[in-house]
GROMACS .gro file of C-alpha atoms in nm:
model
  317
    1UNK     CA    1  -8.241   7.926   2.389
    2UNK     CA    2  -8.168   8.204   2.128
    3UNK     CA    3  -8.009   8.011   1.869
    4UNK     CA    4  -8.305   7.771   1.893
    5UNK     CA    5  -8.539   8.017   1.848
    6UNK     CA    6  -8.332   8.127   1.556
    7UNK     CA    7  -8.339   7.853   1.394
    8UNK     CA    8  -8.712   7.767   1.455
    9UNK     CA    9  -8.765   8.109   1.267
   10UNK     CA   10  -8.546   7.996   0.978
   11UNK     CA   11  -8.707   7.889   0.616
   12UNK     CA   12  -8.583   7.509   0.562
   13UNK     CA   13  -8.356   7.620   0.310
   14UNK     CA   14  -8.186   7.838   0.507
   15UNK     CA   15  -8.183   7.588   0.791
   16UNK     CA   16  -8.042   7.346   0.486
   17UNK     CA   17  -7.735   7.563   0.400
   18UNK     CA   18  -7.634   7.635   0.768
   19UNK     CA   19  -7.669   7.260   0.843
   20UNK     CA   20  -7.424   7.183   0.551
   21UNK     CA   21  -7.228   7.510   0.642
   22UNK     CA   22  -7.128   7.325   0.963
   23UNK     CA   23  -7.034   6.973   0.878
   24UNK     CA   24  -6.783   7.113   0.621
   25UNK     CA   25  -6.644   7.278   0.896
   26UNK     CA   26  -6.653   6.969   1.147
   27UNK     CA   27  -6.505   6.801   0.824
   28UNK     CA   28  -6.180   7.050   0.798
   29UNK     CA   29  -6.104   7.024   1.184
   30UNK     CA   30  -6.073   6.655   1.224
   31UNK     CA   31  -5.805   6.646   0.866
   32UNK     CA   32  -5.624   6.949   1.029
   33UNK     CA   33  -5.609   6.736   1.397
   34UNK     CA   34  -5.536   6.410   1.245
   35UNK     CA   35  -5.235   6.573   1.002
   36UNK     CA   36  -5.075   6.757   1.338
   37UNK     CA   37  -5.088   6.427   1.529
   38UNK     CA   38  -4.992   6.192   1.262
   39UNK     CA   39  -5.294   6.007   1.237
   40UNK     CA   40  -5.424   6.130   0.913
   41UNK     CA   41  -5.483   5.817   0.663
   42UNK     CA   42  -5.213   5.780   0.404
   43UNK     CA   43  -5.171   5.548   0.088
   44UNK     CA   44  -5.163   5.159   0.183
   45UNK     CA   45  -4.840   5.065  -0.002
   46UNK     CA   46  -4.647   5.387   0.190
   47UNK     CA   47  -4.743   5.256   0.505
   48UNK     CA   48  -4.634   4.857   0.438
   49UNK     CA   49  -4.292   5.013   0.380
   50UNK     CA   50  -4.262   5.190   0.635
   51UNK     CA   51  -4.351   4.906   0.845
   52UNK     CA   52  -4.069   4.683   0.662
   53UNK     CA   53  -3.810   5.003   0.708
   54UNK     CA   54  -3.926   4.979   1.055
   55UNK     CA   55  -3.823   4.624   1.091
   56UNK     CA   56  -3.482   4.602   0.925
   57UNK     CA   57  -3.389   4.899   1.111
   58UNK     CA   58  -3.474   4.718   1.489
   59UNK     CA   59  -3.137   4.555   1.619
   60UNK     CA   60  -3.059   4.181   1.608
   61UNK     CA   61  -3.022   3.995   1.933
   62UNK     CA   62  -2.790   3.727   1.906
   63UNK     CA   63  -2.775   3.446   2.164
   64UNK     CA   64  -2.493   3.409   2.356
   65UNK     CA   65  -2.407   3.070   2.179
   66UNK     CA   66  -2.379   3.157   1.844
   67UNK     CA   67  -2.117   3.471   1.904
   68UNK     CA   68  -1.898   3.190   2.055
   69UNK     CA   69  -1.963   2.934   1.755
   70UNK     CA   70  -1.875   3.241   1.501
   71UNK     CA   71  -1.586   3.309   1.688
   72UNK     CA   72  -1.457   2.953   1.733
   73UNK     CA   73  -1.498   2.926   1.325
   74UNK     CA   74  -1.311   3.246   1.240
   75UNK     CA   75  -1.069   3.136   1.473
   76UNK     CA   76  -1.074   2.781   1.280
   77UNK     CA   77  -1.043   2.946   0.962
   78UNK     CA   78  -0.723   3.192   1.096
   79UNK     CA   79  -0.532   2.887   1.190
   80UNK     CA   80  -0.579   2.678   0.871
   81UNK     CA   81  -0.457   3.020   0.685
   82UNK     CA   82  -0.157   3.034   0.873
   83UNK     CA   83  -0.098   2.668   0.843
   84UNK     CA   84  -0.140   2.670   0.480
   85UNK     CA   85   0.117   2.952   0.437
   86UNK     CA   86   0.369   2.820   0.622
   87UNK     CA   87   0.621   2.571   0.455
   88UNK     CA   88   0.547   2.294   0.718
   89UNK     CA   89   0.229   2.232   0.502
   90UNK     CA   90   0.442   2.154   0.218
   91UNK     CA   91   0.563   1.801   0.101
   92UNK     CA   92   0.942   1.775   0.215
   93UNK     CA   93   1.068   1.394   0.163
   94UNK     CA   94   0.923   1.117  -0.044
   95UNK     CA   95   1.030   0.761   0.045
   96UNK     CA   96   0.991   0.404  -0.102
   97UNK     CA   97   1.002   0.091   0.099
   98UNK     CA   98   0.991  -0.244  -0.021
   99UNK     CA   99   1.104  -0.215  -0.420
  100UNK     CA  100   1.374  -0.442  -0.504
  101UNK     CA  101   1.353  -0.515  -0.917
  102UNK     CA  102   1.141  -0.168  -0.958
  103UNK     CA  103   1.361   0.103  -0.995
  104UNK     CA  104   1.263   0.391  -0.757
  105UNK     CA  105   1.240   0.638  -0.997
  106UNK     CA  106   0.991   0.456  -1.175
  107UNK     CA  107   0.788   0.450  -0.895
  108UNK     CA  108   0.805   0.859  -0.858
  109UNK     CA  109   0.744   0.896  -1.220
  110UNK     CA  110   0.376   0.673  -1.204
  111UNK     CA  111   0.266   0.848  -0.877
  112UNK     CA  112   0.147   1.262  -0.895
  113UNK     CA  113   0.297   1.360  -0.532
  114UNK     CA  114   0.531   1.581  -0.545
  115UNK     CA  115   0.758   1.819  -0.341
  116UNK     CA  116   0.612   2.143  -0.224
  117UNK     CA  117   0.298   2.020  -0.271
  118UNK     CA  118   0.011   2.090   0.025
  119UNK     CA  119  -0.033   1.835   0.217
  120UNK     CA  120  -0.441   1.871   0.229
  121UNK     CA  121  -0.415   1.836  -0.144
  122UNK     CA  122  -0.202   1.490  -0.183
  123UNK     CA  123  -0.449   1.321   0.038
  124UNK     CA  124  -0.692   1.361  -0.211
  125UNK     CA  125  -0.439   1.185  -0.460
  126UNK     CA  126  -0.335   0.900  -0.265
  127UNK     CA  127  -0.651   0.620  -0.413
  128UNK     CA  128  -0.601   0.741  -0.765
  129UNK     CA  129  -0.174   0.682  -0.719
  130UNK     CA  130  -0.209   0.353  -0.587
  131UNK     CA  131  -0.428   0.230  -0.866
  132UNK     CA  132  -0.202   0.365  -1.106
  133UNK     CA  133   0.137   0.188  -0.978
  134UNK     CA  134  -0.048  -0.124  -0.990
  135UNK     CA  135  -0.212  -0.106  -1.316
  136UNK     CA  136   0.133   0.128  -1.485
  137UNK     CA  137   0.323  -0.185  -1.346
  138UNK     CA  138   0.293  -0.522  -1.321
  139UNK     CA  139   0.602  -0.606  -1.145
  140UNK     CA  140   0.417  -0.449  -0.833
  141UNK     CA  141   0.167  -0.658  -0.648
  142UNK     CA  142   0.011  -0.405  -0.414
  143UNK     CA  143   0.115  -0.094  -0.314
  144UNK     CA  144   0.035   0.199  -0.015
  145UNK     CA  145   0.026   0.585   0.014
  146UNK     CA  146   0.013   0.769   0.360
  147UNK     CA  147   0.117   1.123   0.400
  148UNK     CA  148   0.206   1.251   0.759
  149UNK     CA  149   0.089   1.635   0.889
  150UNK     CA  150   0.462   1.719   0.916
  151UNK     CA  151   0.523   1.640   0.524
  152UNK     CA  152   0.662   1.304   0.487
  153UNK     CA  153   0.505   1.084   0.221
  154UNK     CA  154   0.601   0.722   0.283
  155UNK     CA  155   0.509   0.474  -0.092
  156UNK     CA  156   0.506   0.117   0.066
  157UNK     CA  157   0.518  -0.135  -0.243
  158UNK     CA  158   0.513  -0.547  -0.268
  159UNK     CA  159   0.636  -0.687  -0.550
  160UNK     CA  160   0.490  -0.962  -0.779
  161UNK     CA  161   0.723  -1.297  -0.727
  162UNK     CA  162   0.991  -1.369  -0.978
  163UNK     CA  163   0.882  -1.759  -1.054
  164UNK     CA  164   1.186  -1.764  -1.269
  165UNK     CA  165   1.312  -1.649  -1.672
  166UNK     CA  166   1.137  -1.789  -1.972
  167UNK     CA  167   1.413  -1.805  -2.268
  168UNK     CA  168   1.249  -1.666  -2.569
  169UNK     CA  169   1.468  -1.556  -2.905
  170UNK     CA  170   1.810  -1.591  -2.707
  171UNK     CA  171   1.681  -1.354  -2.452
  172UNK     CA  172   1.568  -1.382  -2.072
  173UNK     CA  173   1.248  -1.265  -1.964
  174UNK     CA  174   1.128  -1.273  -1.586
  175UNK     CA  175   0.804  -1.434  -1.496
  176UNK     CA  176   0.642  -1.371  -1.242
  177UNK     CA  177   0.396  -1.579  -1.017
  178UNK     CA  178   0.071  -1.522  -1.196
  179UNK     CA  179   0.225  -1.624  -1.515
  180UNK     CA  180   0.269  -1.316  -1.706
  181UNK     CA  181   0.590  -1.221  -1.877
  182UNK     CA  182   0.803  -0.933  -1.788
  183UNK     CA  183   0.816  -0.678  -2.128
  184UNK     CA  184   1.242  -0.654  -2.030
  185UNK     CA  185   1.453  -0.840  -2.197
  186UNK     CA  186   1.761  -0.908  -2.044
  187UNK     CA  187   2.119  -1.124  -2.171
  188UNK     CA  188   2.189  -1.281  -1.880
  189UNK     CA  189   1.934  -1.414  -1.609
  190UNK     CA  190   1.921  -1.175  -1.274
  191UNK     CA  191   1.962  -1.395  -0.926
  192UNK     CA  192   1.885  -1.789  -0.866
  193UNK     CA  193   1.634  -1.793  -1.006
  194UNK     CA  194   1.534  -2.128  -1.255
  195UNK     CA  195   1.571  -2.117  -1.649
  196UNK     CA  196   1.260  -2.180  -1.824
  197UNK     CA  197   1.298  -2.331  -2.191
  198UNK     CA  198   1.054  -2.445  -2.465
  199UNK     CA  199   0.763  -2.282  -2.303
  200UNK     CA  200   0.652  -2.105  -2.627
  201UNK     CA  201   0.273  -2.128  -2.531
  202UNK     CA  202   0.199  -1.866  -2.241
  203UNK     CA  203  -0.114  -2.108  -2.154
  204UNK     CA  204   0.113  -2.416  -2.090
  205UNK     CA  205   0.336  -2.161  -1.969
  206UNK     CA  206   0.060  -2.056  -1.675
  207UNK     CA  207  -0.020  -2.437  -1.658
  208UNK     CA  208   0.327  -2.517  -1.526
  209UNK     CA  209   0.374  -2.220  -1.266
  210UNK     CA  210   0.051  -2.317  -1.129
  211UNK     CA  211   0.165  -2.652  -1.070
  212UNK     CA  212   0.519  -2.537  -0.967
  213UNK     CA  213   0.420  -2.305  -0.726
  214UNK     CA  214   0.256  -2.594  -0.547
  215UNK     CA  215   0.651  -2.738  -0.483
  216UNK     CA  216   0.760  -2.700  -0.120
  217UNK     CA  217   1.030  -2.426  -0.108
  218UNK     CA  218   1.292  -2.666  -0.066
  219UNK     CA  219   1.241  -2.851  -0.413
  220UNK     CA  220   1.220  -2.508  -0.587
  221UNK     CA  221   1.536  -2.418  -0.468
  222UNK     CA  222   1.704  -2.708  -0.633
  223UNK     CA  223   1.561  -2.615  -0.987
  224UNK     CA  224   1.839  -2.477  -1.151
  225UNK     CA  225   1.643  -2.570  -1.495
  226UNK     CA  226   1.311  -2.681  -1.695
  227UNK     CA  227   1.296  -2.809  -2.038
  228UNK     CA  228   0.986  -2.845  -2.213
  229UNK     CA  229   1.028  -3.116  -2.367
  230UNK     CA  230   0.672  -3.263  -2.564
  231UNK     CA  231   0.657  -3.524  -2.761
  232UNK     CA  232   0.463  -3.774  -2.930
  233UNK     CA  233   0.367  -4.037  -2.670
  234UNK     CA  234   0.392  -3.783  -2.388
  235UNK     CA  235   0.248  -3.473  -2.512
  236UNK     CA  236   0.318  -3.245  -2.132
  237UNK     CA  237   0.672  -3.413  -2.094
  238UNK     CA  238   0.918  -3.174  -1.848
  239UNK     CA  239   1.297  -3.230  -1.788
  240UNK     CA  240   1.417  -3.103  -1.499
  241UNK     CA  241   1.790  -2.970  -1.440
  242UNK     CA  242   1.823  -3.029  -1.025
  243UNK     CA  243   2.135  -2.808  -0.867
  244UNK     CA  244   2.281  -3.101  -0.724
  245UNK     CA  245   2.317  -3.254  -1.050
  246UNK     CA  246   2.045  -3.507  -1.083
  247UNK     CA  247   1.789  -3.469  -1.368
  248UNK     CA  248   1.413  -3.541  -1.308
  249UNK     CA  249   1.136  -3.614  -1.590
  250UNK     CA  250   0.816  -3.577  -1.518
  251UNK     CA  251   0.498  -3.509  -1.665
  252UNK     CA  252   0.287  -3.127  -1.644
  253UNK     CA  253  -0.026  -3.259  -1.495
  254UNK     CA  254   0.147  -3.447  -1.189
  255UNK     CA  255   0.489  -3.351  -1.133
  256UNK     CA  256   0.361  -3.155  -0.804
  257UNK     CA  257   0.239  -3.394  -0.648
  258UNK     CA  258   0.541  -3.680  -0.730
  259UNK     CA  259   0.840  -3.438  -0.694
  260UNK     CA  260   0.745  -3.287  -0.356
  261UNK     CA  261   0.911  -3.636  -0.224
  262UNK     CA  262   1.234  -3.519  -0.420
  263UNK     CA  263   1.456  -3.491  -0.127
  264UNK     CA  264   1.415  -3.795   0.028
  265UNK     CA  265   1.462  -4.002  -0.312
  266UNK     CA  266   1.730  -3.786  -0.421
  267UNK     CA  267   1.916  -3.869  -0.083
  268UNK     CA  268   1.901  -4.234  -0.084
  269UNK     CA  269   2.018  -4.276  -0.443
  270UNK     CA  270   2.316  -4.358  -0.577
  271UNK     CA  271   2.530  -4.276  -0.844
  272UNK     CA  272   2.428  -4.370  -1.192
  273UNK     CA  273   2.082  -4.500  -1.047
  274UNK     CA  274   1.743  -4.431  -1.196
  275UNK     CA  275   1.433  -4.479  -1.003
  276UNK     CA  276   1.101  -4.481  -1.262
  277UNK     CA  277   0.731  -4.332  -1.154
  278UNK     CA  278   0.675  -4.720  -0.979
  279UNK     CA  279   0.928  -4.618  -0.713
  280UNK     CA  280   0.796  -4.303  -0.606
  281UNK     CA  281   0.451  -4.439  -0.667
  282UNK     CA  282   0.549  -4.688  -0.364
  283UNK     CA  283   0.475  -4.446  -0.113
  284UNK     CA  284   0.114  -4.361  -0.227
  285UNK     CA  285  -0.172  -4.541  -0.170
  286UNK     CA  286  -0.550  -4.355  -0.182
  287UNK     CA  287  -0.388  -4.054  -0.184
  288UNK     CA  288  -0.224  -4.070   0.177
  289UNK     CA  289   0.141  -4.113   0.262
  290UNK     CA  290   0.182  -4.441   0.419
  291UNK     CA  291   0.522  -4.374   0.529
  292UNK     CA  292   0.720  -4.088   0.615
  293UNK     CA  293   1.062  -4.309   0.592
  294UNK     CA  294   1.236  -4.347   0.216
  295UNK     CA  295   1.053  -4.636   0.115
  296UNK     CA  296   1.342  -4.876  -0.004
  297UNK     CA  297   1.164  -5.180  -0.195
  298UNK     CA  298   1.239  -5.046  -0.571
  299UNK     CA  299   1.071  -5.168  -0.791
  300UNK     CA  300   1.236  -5.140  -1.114
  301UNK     CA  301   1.632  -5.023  -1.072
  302UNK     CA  302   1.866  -5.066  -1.311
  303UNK     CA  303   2.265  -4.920  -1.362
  304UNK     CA  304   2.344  -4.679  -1.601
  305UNK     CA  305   2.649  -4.621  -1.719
  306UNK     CA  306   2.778  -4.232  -1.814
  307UNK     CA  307   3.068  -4.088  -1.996
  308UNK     CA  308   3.109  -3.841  -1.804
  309UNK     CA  309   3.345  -3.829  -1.496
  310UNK     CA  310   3.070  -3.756  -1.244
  311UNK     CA  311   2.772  -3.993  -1.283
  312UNK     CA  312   2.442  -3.847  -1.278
  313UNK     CA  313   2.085  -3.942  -1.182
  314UNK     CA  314   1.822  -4.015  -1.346
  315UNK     CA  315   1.488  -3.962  -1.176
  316UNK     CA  316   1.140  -4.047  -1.398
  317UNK     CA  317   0.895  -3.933  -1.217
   0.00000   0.00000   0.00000
């Protein structure tokens, strides 16, 4: 009741300065309580990291699932290390299966496998090496990589066939099925295989193995020899050399389809006999084999007579 006397009593001015007197001490309290409490307000950007310290700093819970998934990978990762250290993860042997004409160090040289190599690495090689045999040689066909875990690299290769030797300049050259020429020269022909002469156009060349490969395997055995023998009225003329000693002629274009019935001519002629494209042409009519049995009506035959000791036959075909 005093102090509201006292300040009824007061002049407004003094009541003005007491007033102000007592919020600036109201003011100083609540700083001085906030600061000793930690509430006091601070600068924005201090407080945002503060809140980010506060967040890298709380610990990471990791699920149960993912420590075994990290521990199954680092566990991955040991073995392959040890694996790729040891010398079981090295190349040791390098085979080739199937070469008979390609040497098989020809074969090594073309392909990039080598020994001591890691094993994870040549598998990464083994597309690239089989192109390149191929295409670094022709004699090959086709040709297969596989590598094993245990080091053991296995080069499976087929070989183009050998149709025969084209003679070209005195020397032999082996030809193979698709009618390209072998670059290797050679003296003397290599195996059984049938002596090609005259074929100086590699076109005709490719027309005639076409045709020849068509030959039943028994007839192609018996060529011993092929002239090429054009001429004027017969442009695609051939002359056969037969092992048994009987010579055929016959023309490019249809001396597959006449000689395949070789064998059964060849074995019902007789010495010094000649049997023209009428006799063979007997056993064709509309394009089907009438008869399986040697037709024996002939119709043109006539003798020759040889010089030599041993007569031979004459087939025209």
């Amino acid at each position: 009741m005093k102090k509201k006397k006292d300040d009824e009593n007061l002049t407004p001015w003094a009541r003005y300065q007491k007033e102000h007197n007592q919020r600036n001490r109201t003011k100083k309290s609540s700083k001085l309580g906030g600061a000793k409490r930690g509430t006091a307000k601070k600068h924005p950007g201090k407080k945002r990291n503060k809140l980010t310290q506060k967040k890298v700093r709380q610990p990471l819970h990791i699920g149960k699932g993912i420590k075994i998934g990290l521990l199954s990978l680092i566990g991955i990762l040991i073995l392959i290390t040890i694996y790729l250290c040891a010398p079981i993860s090295r190349v040791q042997t390098i085979a080739v299966q199937g070469n008979k004409r390609v040497e098989k160090s020809d074969i090594l040289k073309k392909v990039t496998v080598r020994k001591n190599d890691v094993i994870p690495a040549t598998w990464f090689k083994e597309r690239g090496d089989e192109a390149r045999l191929i295409h670094k040689l022709p004699d090959l066909k086709d040709a297969q990589i596989s590598v094993s875990l245990l080091g053991n690299v296995k080069i499976k290769v087929r070989e183009n066939a050998v149709m025969g030797y084209v003679v070209r300049n005195k020397y032999y050259y082996a030809v193979r099925q698709d009618g390209t020429v072998s670059k290797k020269s050679a003296t003397q022909p290599d195996g059984d295989y049938p002596v090609f002469r005259q074929f100086k156009d590699n076109q005709v060349l490719k027309r005639f193995l076409s045709e020849y490969a068509k030959l039943p395997n028994e007839v192609q055995n018996d060529v011993a020899e092929v002239d090429y023998t054009a001429t004027k009225k017969e442009r695609h003329q051939l002359h056969f050399f037969m092992n048994d000693g009987n010579e055929v002629y016959a023309v490019l274009n249809t001396f597959a389809k006449k000689m395949k019935y070789y064998p059964e001519i060849s074995a019902s002629m007789k010495k010094g006999e000649l049997w023209t494209y009428k006799s063979v042409h007997t056993r064709i009519r509309g394009g089907k084999v009438m008869n399986r049995q040697l037709v024996r009506r002939r119709l043109t035959r006539r003798k020759r007579e040889v010089n030599r000791p041993v007569a031979k036959k004459f087939i025209k075909c």
